[in-house]
mmCIF file of C-alpha atoms and ligand atoms in Angstrom:
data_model
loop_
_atom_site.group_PDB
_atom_site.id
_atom_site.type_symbol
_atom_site.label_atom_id
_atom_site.label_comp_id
_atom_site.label_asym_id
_atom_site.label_seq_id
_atom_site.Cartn_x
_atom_site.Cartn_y
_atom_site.Cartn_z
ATOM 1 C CA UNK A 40 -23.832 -16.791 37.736
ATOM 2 C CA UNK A 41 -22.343 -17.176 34.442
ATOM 3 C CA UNK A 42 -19.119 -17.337 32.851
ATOM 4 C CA UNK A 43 -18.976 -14.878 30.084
ATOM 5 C CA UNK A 44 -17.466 -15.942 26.931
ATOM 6 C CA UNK A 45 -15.612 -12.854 25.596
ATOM 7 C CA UNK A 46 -15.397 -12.867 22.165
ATOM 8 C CA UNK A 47 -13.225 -9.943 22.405
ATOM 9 C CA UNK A 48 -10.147 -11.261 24.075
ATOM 10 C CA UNK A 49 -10.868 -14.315 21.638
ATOM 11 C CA UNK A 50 -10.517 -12.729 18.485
ATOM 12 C CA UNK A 51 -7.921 -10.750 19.640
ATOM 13 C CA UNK A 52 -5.712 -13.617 20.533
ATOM 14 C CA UNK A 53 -6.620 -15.295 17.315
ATOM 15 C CA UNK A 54 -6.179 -12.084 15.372
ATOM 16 C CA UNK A 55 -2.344 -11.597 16.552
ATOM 17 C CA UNK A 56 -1.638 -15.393 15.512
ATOM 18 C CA UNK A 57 -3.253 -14.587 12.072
ATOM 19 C CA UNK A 58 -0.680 -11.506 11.962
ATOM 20 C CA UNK A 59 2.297 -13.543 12.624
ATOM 21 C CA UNK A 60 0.836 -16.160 10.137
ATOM 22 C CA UNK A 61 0.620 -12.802 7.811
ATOM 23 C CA UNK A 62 4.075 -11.787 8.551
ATOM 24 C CA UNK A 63 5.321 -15.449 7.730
ATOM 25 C CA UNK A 64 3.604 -15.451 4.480
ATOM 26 C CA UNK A 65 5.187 -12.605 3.071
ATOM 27 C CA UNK A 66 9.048 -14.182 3.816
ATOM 28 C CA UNK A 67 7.600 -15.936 0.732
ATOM 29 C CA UNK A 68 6.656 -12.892 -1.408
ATOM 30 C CA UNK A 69 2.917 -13.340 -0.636
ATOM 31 C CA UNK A 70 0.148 -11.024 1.304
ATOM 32 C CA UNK A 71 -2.922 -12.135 1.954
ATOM 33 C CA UNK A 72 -4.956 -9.892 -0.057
ATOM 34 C CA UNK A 73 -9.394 -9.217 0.424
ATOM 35 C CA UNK A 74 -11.096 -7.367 -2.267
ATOM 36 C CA UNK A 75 -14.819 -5.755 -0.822
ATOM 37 C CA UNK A 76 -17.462 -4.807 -3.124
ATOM 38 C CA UNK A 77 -20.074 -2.737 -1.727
ATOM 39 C CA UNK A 78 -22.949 -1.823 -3.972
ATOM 40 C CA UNK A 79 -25.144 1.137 -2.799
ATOM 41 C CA UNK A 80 -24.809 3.481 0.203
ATOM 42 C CA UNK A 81 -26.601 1.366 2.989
ATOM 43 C CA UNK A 82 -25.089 3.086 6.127
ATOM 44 C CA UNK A 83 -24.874 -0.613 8.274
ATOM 45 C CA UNK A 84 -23.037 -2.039 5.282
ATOM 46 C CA UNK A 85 -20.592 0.914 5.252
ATOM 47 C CA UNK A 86 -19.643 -0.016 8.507
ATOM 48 C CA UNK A 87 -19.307 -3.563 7.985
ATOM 49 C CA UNK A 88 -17.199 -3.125 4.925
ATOM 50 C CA UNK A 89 -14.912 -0.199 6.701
ATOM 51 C CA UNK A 90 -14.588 -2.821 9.946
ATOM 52 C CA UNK A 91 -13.200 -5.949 7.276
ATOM 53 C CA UNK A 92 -10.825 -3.331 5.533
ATOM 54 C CA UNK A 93 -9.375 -2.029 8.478
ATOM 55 C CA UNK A 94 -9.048 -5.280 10.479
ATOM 56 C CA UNK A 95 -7.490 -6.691 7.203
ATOM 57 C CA UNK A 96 -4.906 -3.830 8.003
ATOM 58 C CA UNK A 97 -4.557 -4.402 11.472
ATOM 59 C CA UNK A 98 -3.267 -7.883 10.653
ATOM 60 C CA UNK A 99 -0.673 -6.767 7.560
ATOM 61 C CA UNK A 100 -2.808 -8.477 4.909
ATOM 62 C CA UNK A 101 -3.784 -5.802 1.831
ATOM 63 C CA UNK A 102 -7.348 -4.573 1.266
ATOM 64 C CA UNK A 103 -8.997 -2.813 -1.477
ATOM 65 C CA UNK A 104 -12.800 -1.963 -1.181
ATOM 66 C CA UNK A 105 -14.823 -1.556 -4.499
ATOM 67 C CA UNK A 106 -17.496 1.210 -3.732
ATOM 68 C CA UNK A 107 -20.399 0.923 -6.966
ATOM 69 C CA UNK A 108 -22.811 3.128 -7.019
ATOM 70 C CA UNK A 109 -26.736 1.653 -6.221
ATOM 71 C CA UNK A 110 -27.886 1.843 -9.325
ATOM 72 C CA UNK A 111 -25.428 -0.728 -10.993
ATOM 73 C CA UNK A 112 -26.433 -3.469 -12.829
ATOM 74 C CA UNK A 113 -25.929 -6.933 -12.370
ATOM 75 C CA UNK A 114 -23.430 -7.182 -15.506
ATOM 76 C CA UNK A 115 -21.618 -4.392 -13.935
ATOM 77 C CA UNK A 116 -21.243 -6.385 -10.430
ATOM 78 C CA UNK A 117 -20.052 -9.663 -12.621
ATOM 79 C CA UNK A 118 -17.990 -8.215 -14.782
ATOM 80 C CA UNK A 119 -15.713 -6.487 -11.436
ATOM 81 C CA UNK A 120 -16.463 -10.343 -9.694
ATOM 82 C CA UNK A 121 -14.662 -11.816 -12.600
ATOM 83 C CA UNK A 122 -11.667 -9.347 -12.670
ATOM 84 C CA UNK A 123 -10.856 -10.042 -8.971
ATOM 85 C CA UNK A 124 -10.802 -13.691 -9.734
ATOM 86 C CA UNK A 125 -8.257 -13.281 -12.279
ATOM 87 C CA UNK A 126 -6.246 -10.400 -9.944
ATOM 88 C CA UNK A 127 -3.684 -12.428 -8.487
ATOM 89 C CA UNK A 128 -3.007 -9.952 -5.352
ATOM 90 C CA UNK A 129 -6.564 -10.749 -4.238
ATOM 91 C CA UNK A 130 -7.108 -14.230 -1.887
ATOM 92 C CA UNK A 131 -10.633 -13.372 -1.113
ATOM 93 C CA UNK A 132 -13.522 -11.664 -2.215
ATOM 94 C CA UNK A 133 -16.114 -10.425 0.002
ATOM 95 C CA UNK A 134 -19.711 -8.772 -1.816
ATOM 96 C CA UNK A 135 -21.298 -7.064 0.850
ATOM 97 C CA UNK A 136 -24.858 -8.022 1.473
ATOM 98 C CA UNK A 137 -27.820 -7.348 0.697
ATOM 99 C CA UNK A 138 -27.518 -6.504 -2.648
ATOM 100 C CA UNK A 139 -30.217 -3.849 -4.564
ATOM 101 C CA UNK A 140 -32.978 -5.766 -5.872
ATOM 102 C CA UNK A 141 -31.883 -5.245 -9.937
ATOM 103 C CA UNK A 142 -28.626 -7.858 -9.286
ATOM 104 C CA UNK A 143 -29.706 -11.557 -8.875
ATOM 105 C CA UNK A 144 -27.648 -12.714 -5.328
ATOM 106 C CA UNK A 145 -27.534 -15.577 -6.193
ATOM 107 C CA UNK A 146 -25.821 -15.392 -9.782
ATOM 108 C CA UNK A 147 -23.495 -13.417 -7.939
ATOM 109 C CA UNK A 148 -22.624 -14.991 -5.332
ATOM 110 C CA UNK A 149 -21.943 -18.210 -7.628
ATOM 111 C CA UNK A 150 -19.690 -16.267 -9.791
ATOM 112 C CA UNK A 151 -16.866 -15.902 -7.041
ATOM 113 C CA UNK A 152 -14.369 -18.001 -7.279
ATOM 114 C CA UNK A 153 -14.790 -21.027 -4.999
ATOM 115 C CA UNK A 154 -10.841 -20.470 -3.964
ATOM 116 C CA UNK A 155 -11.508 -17.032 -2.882
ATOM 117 C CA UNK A 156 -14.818 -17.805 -1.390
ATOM 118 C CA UNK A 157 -14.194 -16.368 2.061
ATOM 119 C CA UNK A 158 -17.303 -15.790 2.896
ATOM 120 C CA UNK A 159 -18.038 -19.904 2.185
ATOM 121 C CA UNK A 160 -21.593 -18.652 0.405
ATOM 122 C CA UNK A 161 -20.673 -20.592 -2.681
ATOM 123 C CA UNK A 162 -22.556 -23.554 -3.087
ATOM 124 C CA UNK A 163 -19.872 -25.272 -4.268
ATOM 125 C CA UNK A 164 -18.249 -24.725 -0.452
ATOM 126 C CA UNK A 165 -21.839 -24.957 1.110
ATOM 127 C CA UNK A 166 -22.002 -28.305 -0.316
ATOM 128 C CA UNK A 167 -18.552 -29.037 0.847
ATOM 129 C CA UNK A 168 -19.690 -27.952 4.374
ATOM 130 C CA UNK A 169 -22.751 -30.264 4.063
ATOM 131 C CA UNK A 170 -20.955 -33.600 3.448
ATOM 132 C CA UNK A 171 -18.142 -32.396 6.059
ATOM 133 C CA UNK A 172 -14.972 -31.704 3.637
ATOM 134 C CA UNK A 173 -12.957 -29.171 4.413
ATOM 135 C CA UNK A 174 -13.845 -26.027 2.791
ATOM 136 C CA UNK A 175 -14.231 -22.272 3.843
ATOM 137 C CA UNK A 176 -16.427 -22.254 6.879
ATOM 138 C CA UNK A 177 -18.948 -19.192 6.454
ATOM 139 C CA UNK A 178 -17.444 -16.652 9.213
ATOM 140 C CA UNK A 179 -20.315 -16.160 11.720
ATOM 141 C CA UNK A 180 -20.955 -19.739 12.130
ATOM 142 C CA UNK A 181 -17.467 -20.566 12.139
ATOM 143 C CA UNK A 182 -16.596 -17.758 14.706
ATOM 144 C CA UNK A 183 -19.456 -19.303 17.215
ATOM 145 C CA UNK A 184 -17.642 -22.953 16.943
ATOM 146 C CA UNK A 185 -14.167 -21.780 18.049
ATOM 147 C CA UNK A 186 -15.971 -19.598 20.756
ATOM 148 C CA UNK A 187 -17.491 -22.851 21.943
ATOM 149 C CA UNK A 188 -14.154 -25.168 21.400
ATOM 150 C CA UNK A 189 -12.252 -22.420 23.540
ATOM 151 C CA UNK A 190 -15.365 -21.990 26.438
ATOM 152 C CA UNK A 191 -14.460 -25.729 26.565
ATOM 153 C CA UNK A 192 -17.700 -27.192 25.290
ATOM 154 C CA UNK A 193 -17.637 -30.657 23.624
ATOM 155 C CA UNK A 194 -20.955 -31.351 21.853
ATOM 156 C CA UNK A 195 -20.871 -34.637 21.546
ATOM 157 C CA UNK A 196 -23.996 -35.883 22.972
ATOM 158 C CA UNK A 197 -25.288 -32.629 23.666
ATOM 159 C CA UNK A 198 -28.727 -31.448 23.116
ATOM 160 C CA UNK A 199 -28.376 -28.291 21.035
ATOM 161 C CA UNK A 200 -30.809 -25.684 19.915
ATOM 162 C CA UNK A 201 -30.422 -23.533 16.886
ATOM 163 C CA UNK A 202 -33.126 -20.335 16.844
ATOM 164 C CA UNK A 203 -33.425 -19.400 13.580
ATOM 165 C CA UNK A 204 -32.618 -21.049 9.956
ATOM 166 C CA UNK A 205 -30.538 -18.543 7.483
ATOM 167 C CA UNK A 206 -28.443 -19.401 5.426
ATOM 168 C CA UNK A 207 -25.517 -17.451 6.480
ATOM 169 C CA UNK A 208 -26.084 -18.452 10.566
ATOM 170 C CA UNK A 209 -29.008 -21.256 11.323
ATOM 171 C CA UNK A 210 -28.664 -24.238 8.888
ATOM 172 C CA UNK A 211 -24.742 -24.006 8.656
ATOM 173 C CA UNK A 212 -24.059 -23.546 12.491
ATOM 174 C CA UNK A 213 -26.467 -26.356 12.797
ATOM 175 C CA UNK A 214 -24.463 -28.369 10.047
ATOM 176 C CA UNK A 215 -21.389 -28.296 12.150
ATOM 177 C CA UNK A 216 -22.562 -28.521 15.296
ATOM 178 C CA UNK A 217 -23.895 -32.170 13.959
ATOM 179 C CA UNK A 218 -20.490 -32.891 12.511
ATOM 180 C CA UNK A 219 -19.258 -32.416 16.231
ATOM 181 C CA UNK A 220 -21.466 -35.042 16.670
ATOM 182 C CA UNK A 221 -24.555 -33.213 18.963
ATOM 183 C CA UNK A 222 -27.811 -33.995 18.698
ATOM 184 C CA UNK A 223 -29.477 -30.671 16.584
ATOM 185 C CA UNK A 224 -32.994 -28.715 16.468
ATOM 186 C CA UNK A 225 -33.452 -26.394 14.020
ATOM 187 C CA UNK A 226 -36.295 -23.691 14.807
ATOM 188 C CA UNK A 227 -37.925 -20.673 13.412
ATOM 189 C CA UNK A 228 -40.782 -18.820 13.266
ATOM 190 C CA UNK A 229 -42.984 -21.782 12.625
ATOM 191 C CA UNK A 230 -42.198 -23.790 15.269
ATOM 192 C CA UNK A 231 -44.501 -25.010 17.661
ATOM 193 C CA UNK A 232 -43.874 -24.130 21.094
ATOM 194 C CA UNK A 233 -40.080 -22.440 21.253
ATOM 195 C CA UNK A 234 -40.324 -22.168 24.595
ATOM 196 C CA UNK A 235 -40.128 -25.874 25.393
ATOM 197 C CA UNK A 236 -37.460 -26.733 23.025
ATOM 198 C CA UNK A 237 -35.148 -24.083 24.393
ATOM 199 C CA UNK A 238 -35.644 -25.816 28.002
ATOM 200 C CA UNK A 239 -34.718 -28.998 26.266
ATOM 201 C CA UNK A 240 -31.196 -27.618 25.769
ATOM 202 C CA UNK A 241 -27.612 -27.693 26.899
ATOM 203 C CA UNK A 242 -26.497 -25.569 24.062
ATOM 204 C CA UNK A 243 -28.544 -22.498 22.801
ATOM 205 C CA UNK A 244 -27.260 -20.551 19.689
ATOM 206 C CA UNK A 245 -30.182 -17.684 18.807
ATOM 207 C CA UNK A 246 -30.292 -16.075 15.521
ATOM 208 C CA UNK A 247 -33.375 -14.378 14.740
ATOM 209 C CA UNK A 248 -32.965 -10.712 14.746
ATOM 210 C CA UNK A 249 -35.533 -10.047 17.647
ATOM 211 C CA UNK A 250 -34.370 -8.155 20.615
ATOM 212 C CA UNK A 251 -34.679 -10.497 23.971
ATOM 213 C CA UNK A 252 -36.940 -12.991 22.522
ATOM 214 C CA UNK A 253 -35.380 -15.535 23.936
ATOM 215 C CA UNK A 254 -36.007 -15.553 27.552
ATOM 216 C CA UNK A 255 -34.113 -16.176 30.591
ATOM 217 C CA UNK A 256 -36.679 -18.746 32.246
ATOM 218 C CA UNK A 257 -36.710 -20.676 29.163
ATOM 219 C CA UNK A 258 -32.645 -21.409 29.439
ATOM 220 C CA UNK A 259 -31.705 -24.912 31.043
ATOM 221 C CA UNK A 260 -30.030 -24.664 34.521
ATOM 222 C CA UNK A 261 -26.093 -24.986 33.213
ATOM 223 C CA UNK A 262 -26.585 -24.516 29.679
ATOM 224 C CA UNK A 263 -24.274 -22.669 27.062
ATOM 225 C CA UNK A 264 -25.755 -19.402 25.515
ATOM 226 C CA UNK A 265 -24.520 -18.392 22.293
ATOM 227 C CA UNK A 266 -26.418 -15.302 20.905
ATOM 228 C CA UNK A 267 -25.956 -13.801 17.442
ATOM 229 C CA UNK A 268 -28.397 -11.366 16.934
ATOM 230 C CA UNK A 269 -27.356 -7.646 17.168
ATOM 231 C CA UNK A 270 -30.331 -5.167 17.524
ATOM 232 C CA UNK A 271 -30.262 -1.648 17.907
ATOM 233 C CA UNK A 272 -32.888 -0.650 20.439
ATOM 234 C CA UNK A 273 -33.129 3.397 20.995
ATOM 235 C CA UNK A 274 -30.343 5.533 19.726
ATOM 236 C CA UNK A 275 -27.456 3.774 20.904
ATOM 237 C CA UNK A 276 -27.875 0.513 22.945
ATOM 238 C CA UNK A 277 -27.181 -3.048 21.064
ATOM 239 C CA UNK A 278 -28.841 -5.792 22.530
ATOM 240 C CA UNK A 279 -28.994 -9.581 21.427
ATOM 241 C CA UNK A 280 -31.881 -11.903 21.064
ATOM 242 C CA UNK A 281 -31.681 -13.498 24.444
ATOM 243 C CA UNK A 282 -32.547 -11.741 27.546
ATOM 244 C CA UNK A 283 -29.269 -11.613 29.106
ATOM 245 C CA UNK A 284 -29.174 -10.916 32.572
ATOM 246 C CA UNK A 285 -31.843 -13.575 33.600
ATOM 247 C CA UNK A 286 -30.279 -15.905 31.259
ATOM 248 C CA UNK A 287 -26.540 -15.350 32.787
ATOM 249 C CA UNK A 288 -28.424 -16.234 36.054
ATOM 250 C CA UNK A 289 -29.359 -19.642 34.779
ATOM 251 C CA UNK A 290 -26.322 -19.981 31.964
ATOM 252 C CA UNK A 291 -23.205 -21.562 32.594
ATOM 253 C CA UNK A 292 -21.412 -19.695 29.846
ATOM 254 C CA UNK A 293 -22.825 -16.934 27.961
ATOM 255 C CA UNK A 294 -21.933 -14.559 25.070
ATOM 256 C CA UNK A 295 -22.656 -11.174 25.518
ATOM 257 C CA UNK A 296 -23.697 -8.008 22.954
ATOM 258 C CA UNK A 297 -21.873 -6.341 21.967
ATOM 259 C CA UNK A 298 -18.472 -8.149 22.569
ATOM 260 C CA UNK A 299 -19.577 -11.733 22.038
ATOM 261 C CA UNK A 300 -20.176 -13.120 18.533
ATOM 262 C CA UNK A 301 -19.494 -10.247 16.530
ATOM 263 C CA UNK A 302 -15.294 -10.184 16.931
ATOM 264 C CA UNK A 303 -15.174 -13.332 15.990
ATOM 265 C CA UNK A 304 -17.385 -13.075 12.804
ATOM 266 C CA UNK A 305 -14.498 -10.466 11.075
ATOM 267 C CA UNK A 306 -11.552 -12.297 12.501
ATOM 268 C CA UNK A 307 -12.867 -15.826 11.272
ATOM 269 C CA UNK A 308 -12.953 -13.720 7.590
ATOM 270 C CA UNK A 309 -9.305 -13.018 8.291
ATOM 271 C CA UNK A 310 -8.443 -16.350 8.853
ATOM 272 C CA UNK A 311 -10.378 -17.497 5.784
ATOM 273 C CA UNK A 312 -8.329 -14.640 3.742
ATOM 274 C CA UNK A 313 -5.354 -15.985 5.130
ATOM 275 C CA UNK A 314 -6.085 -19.816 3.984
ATOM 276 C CA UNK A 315 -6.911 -18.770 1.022
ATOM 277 C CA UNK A 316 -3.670 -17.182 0.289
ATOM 278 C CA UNK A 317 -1.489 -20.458 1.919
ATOM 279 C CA UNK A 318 -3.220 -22.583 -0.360
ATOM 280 C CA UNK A 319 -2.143 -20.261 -3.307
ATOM 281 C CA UNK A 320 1.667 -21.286 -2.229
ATOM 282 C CA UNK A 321 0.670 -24.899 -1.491
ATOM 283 C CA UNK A 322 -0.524 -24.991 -5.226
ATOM 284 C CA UNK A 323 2.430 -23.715 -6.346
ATOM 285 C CA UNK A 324 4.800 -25.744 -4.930
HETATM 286 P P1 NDP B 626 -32.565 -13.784 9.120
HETATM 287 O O1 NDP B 626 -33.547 -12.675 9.217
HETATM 288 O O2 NDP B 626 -32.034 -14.189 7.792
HETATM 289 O O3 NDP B 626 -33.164 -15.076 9.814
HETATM 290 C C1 NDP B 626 -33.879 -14.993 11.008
HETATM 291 C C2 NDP B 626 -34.386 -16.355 11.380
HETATM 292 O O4 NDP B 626 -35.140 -16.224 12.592
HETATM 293 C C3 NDP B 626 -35.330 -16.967 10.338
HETATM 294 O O5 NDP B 626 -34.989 -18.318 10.112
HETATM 295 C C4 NDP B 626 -36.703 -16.848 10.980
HETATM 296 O O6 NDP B 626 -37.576 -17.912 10.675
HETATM 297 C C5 NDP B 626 -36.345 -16.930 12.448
HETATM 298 N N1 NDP B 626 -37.415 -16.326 13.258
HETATM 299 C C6 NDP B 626 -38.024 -15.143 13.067
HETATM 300 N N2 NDP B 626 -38.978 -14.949 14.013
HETATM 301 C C7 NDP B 626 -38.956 -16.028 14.800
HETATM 302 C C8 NDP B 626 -39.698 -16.425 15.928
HETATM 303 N N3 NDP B 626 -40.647 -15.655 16.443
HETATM 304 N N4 NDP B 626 -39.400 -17.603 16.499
HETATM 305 C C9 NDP B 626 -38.431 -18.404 16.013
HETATM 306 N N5 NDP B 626 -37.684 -18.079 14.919
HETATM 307 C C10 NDP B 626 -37.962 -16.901 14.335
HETATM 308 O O7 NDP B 626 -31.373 -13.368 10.112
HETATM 309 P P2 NDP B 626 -29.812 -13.756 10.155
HETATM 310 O O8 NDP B 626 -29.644 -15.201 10.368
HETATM 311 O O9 NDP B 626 -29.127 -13.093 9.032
HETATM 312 O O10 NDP B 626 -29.396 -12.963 11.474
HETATM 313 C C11 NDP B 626 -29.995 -13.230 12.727
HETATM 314 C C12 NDP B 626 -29.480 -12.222 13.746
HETATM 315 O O11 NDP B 626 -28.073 -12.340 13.858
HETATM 316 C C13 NDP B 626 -29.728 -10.755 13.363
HETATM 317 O O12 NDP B 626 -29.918 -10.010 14.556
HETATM 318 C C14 NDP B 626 -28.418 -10.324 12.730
HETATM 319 O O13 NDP B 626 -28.175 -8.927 12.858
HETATM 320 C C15 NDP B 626 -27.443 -11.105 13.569
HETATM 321 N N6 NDP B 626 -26.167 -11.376 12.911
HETATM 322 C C16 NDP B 626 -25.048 -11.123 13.621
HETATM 323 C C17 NDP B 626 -23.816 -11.393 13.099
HETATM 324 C C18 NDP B 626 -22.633 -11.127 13.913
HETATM 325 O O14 NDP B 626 -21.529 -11.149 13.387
HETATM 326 N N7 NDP B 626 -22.784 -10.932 15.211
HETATM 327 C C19 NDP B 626 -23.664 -11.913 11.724
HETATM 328 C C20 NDP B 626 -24.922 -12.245 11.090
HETATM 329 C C21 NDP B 626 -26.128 -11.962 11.670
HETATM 330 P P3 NDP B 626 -38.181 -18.171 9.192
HETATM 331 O O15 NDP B 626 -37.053 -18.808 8.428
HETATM 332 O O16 NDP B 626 -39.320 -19.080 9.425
HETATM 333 O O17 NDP B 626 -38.565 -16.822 8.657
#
C-alpha cells in the first residue's frame, strides 16, 4: 500500500509560512496585493476566482476581483490589464481562464506585466522557465514539484512520465522535472501505446482531463503517482485521471482527488503574489 501525499497538510503548512512572510512584509509598509479579472459568468471559474480571493485573505495579503460582464471586448479587458500594471497596491494579476472567444488570449495574456505575472503564462517568464532562470513558476506545475521535493523524491535519474502536453500543466511540469535532471516523456493523445510507457515509469504525473484513464495495472511496482486532473463524475464525486485504488496498491506514493494537487495549485499563486511583492522592496532599495 501506498503512502498518500496530502496536498492538504502541504499547502497548509506552506500557506501559514506565506502568512508570516505576509505579516513581515507589511513591518515595511507593503501587502502583497492580487488583482482577479473574471470575464463572463462561467460557474467553475466563479469558484476558482472566489477560492484565490479568499485564500489571498486567509494569508493577510489584499485582493480585489474585477467581475466584466461576457460580452466585453478585448480593448475593454486591455485597457483594465494595463491599469493594474500601473496600480501600485497590486503584485499580481491573475485573468481567469478561458476567456470568451471575442478577446484574443493570447494578446492578453502578453499584456500583463511580466513582474506581476503570477500565473508565469507570459512568454517572457515561459521562456525564462525554458532556459532554467528563475522566473514565476506557473502554479499547478510548480505546486506538483514541491509535493514531490517534500514526498522525498529526487528525480535525478528517474524515468518520468508526463500524460498530457498543455501549456499550463504538461510541457512546463515536464520542463522542470528535466531541470531536476530526470529523464522525461511527454505523451498525449497521439501517442502510441500509453500503456507501455506508463509501465516504463518511476514517476507518473497525469494531466488529461479523463476520469481513471490511467490505470492501476499500468503503474510500475514502487512508482510515484502524481495526478492532476479533477473530473466531476455524477452530481457530486471528483475523481482524477488515474484509477486510484488499484494504483495505491502498486504506488509507493500517491496524490489523491480531491486533496492532492489542487491545494497546492492556489497556495503556489500565493507564494508567487508574495515574490512578487518582495521583489517590489528589493527594487527599491
Ligand atoms: P488540456 O485539456 O489542456 O490538456 C489535456 C492533455 O491531455 C492534452 O495534451 C491531450 O493531448 C492529452 N490527452 C487527451 N486525451 C488523451 C489520451 N487518450 N491519451 C493521452 N493523452 C491524452 O488539460 P489541462 O492540462 O488544462 O488539464 C488536465 C487536467 O488537469 C484536467 O482534468 C484539469 O481539470 C486538471 N487541472 C487541475 C488543476 C489543479 O489545480 N488540480 C489545474 C489545472 C488543470 P493533445 O495535446 O494531443 O490533445
Amino acid at each position: 500500500m501506498s503512502t498518500i501525499i496530502d496536498g492538504k497538510a502541504i499547502a497548509a503548512k506552506l500557506r501559514a509560512e506565506i502568512a508570516a512572510q505576509v505579516k513581515k512584509l507589511q513591518t515595511q509598509g507593503i501587502t502583497p496585493g492580487l488583482a482577479t479579472v473574471l470575464v463572463g459568468e462561467d460557474p467553475a471559474s466563479e469558484v476558482y476566482v472566489r477560492m484565490k480571493g479568499n485564500a489571498c485573505q486567509d494569508v493577510g495579503m489584499h485582493s480585489v476581483k474585477h467581475t466584466l460582464p461576457a460580452e466585453t471586448t478585448e480593448a475593454e479587458l486591455l485597457t483594465l490589464v494595463d491599469r493594474l500594471n500601473n496600480d501600485p497596491t497590486i503584485h499580481g494579476i491573475l485573468v481567469q481562464l478561458p476567456l470568451p472567444k471575442q478577446i484574443n488570449t493570447d494578446t492578453v495574456l502578453e499584456a500583463i506585466s511580466p513582474a506581476k505575472d503570477v500565473d508565469g503564462f507570459h512568454p517572457y517568464n515561459v521562456g525564462r522557465l525554458m532556459v532554467g532562470k528563475p522566473t514565476f513558476q506557473p502554479c499547478t506545475p510548480y505546486g506538483i514539484m514541491v509535493m514531490l521535493r517534500e514526498a522525498g523524491v529526487d528525480l535525478a535519474g528517474k524515468e518520468v512520465v508526463v500524460v498530457g502536453r498543455s501549456n499550463i500543466v504538461g510541457k512546463p511540469v515536464a520542463l522542470m522535472c528535466l531541470q531536476q535532471h530526470a529523464t522525461v516523456t511527454i505523451c498525449h493523445s497521439k501517442t502510441r501505446d500509453l500503456p507501455s510507457k506508463v509501465r516504463a515509469a518511476d514517476v507518473v504525473i497525469a494531466a488529461v482531463g479523463i476520469p481513471e484513464m490511467i490505470k492501476g495495472e499500468w503503474i510500475k511496482e514502487g512508482a510515484v503517482v502524481i495526478d492532476v486532473g479533477v473530473n466531476r463524475v455524477g452530481e457530486k464525486k471528483l475523481v482524477g485521471d488515474v484509477e486510484f485504488a488499484a494504483a495505491a496498491q502498486r504506488a509507493s506514493a500517491i496524490t489523491p482527488v480531491p486533496g492532492g494537487v489542487g491545494p497546492m495549485t492556489i497556495t503556489m499563486l500565493l507564494h508567487n503574489t508574495l515574490e512578487a511583492a518582495q521583489k517590489t522592496v528589493a527594487s527599491t532599495r
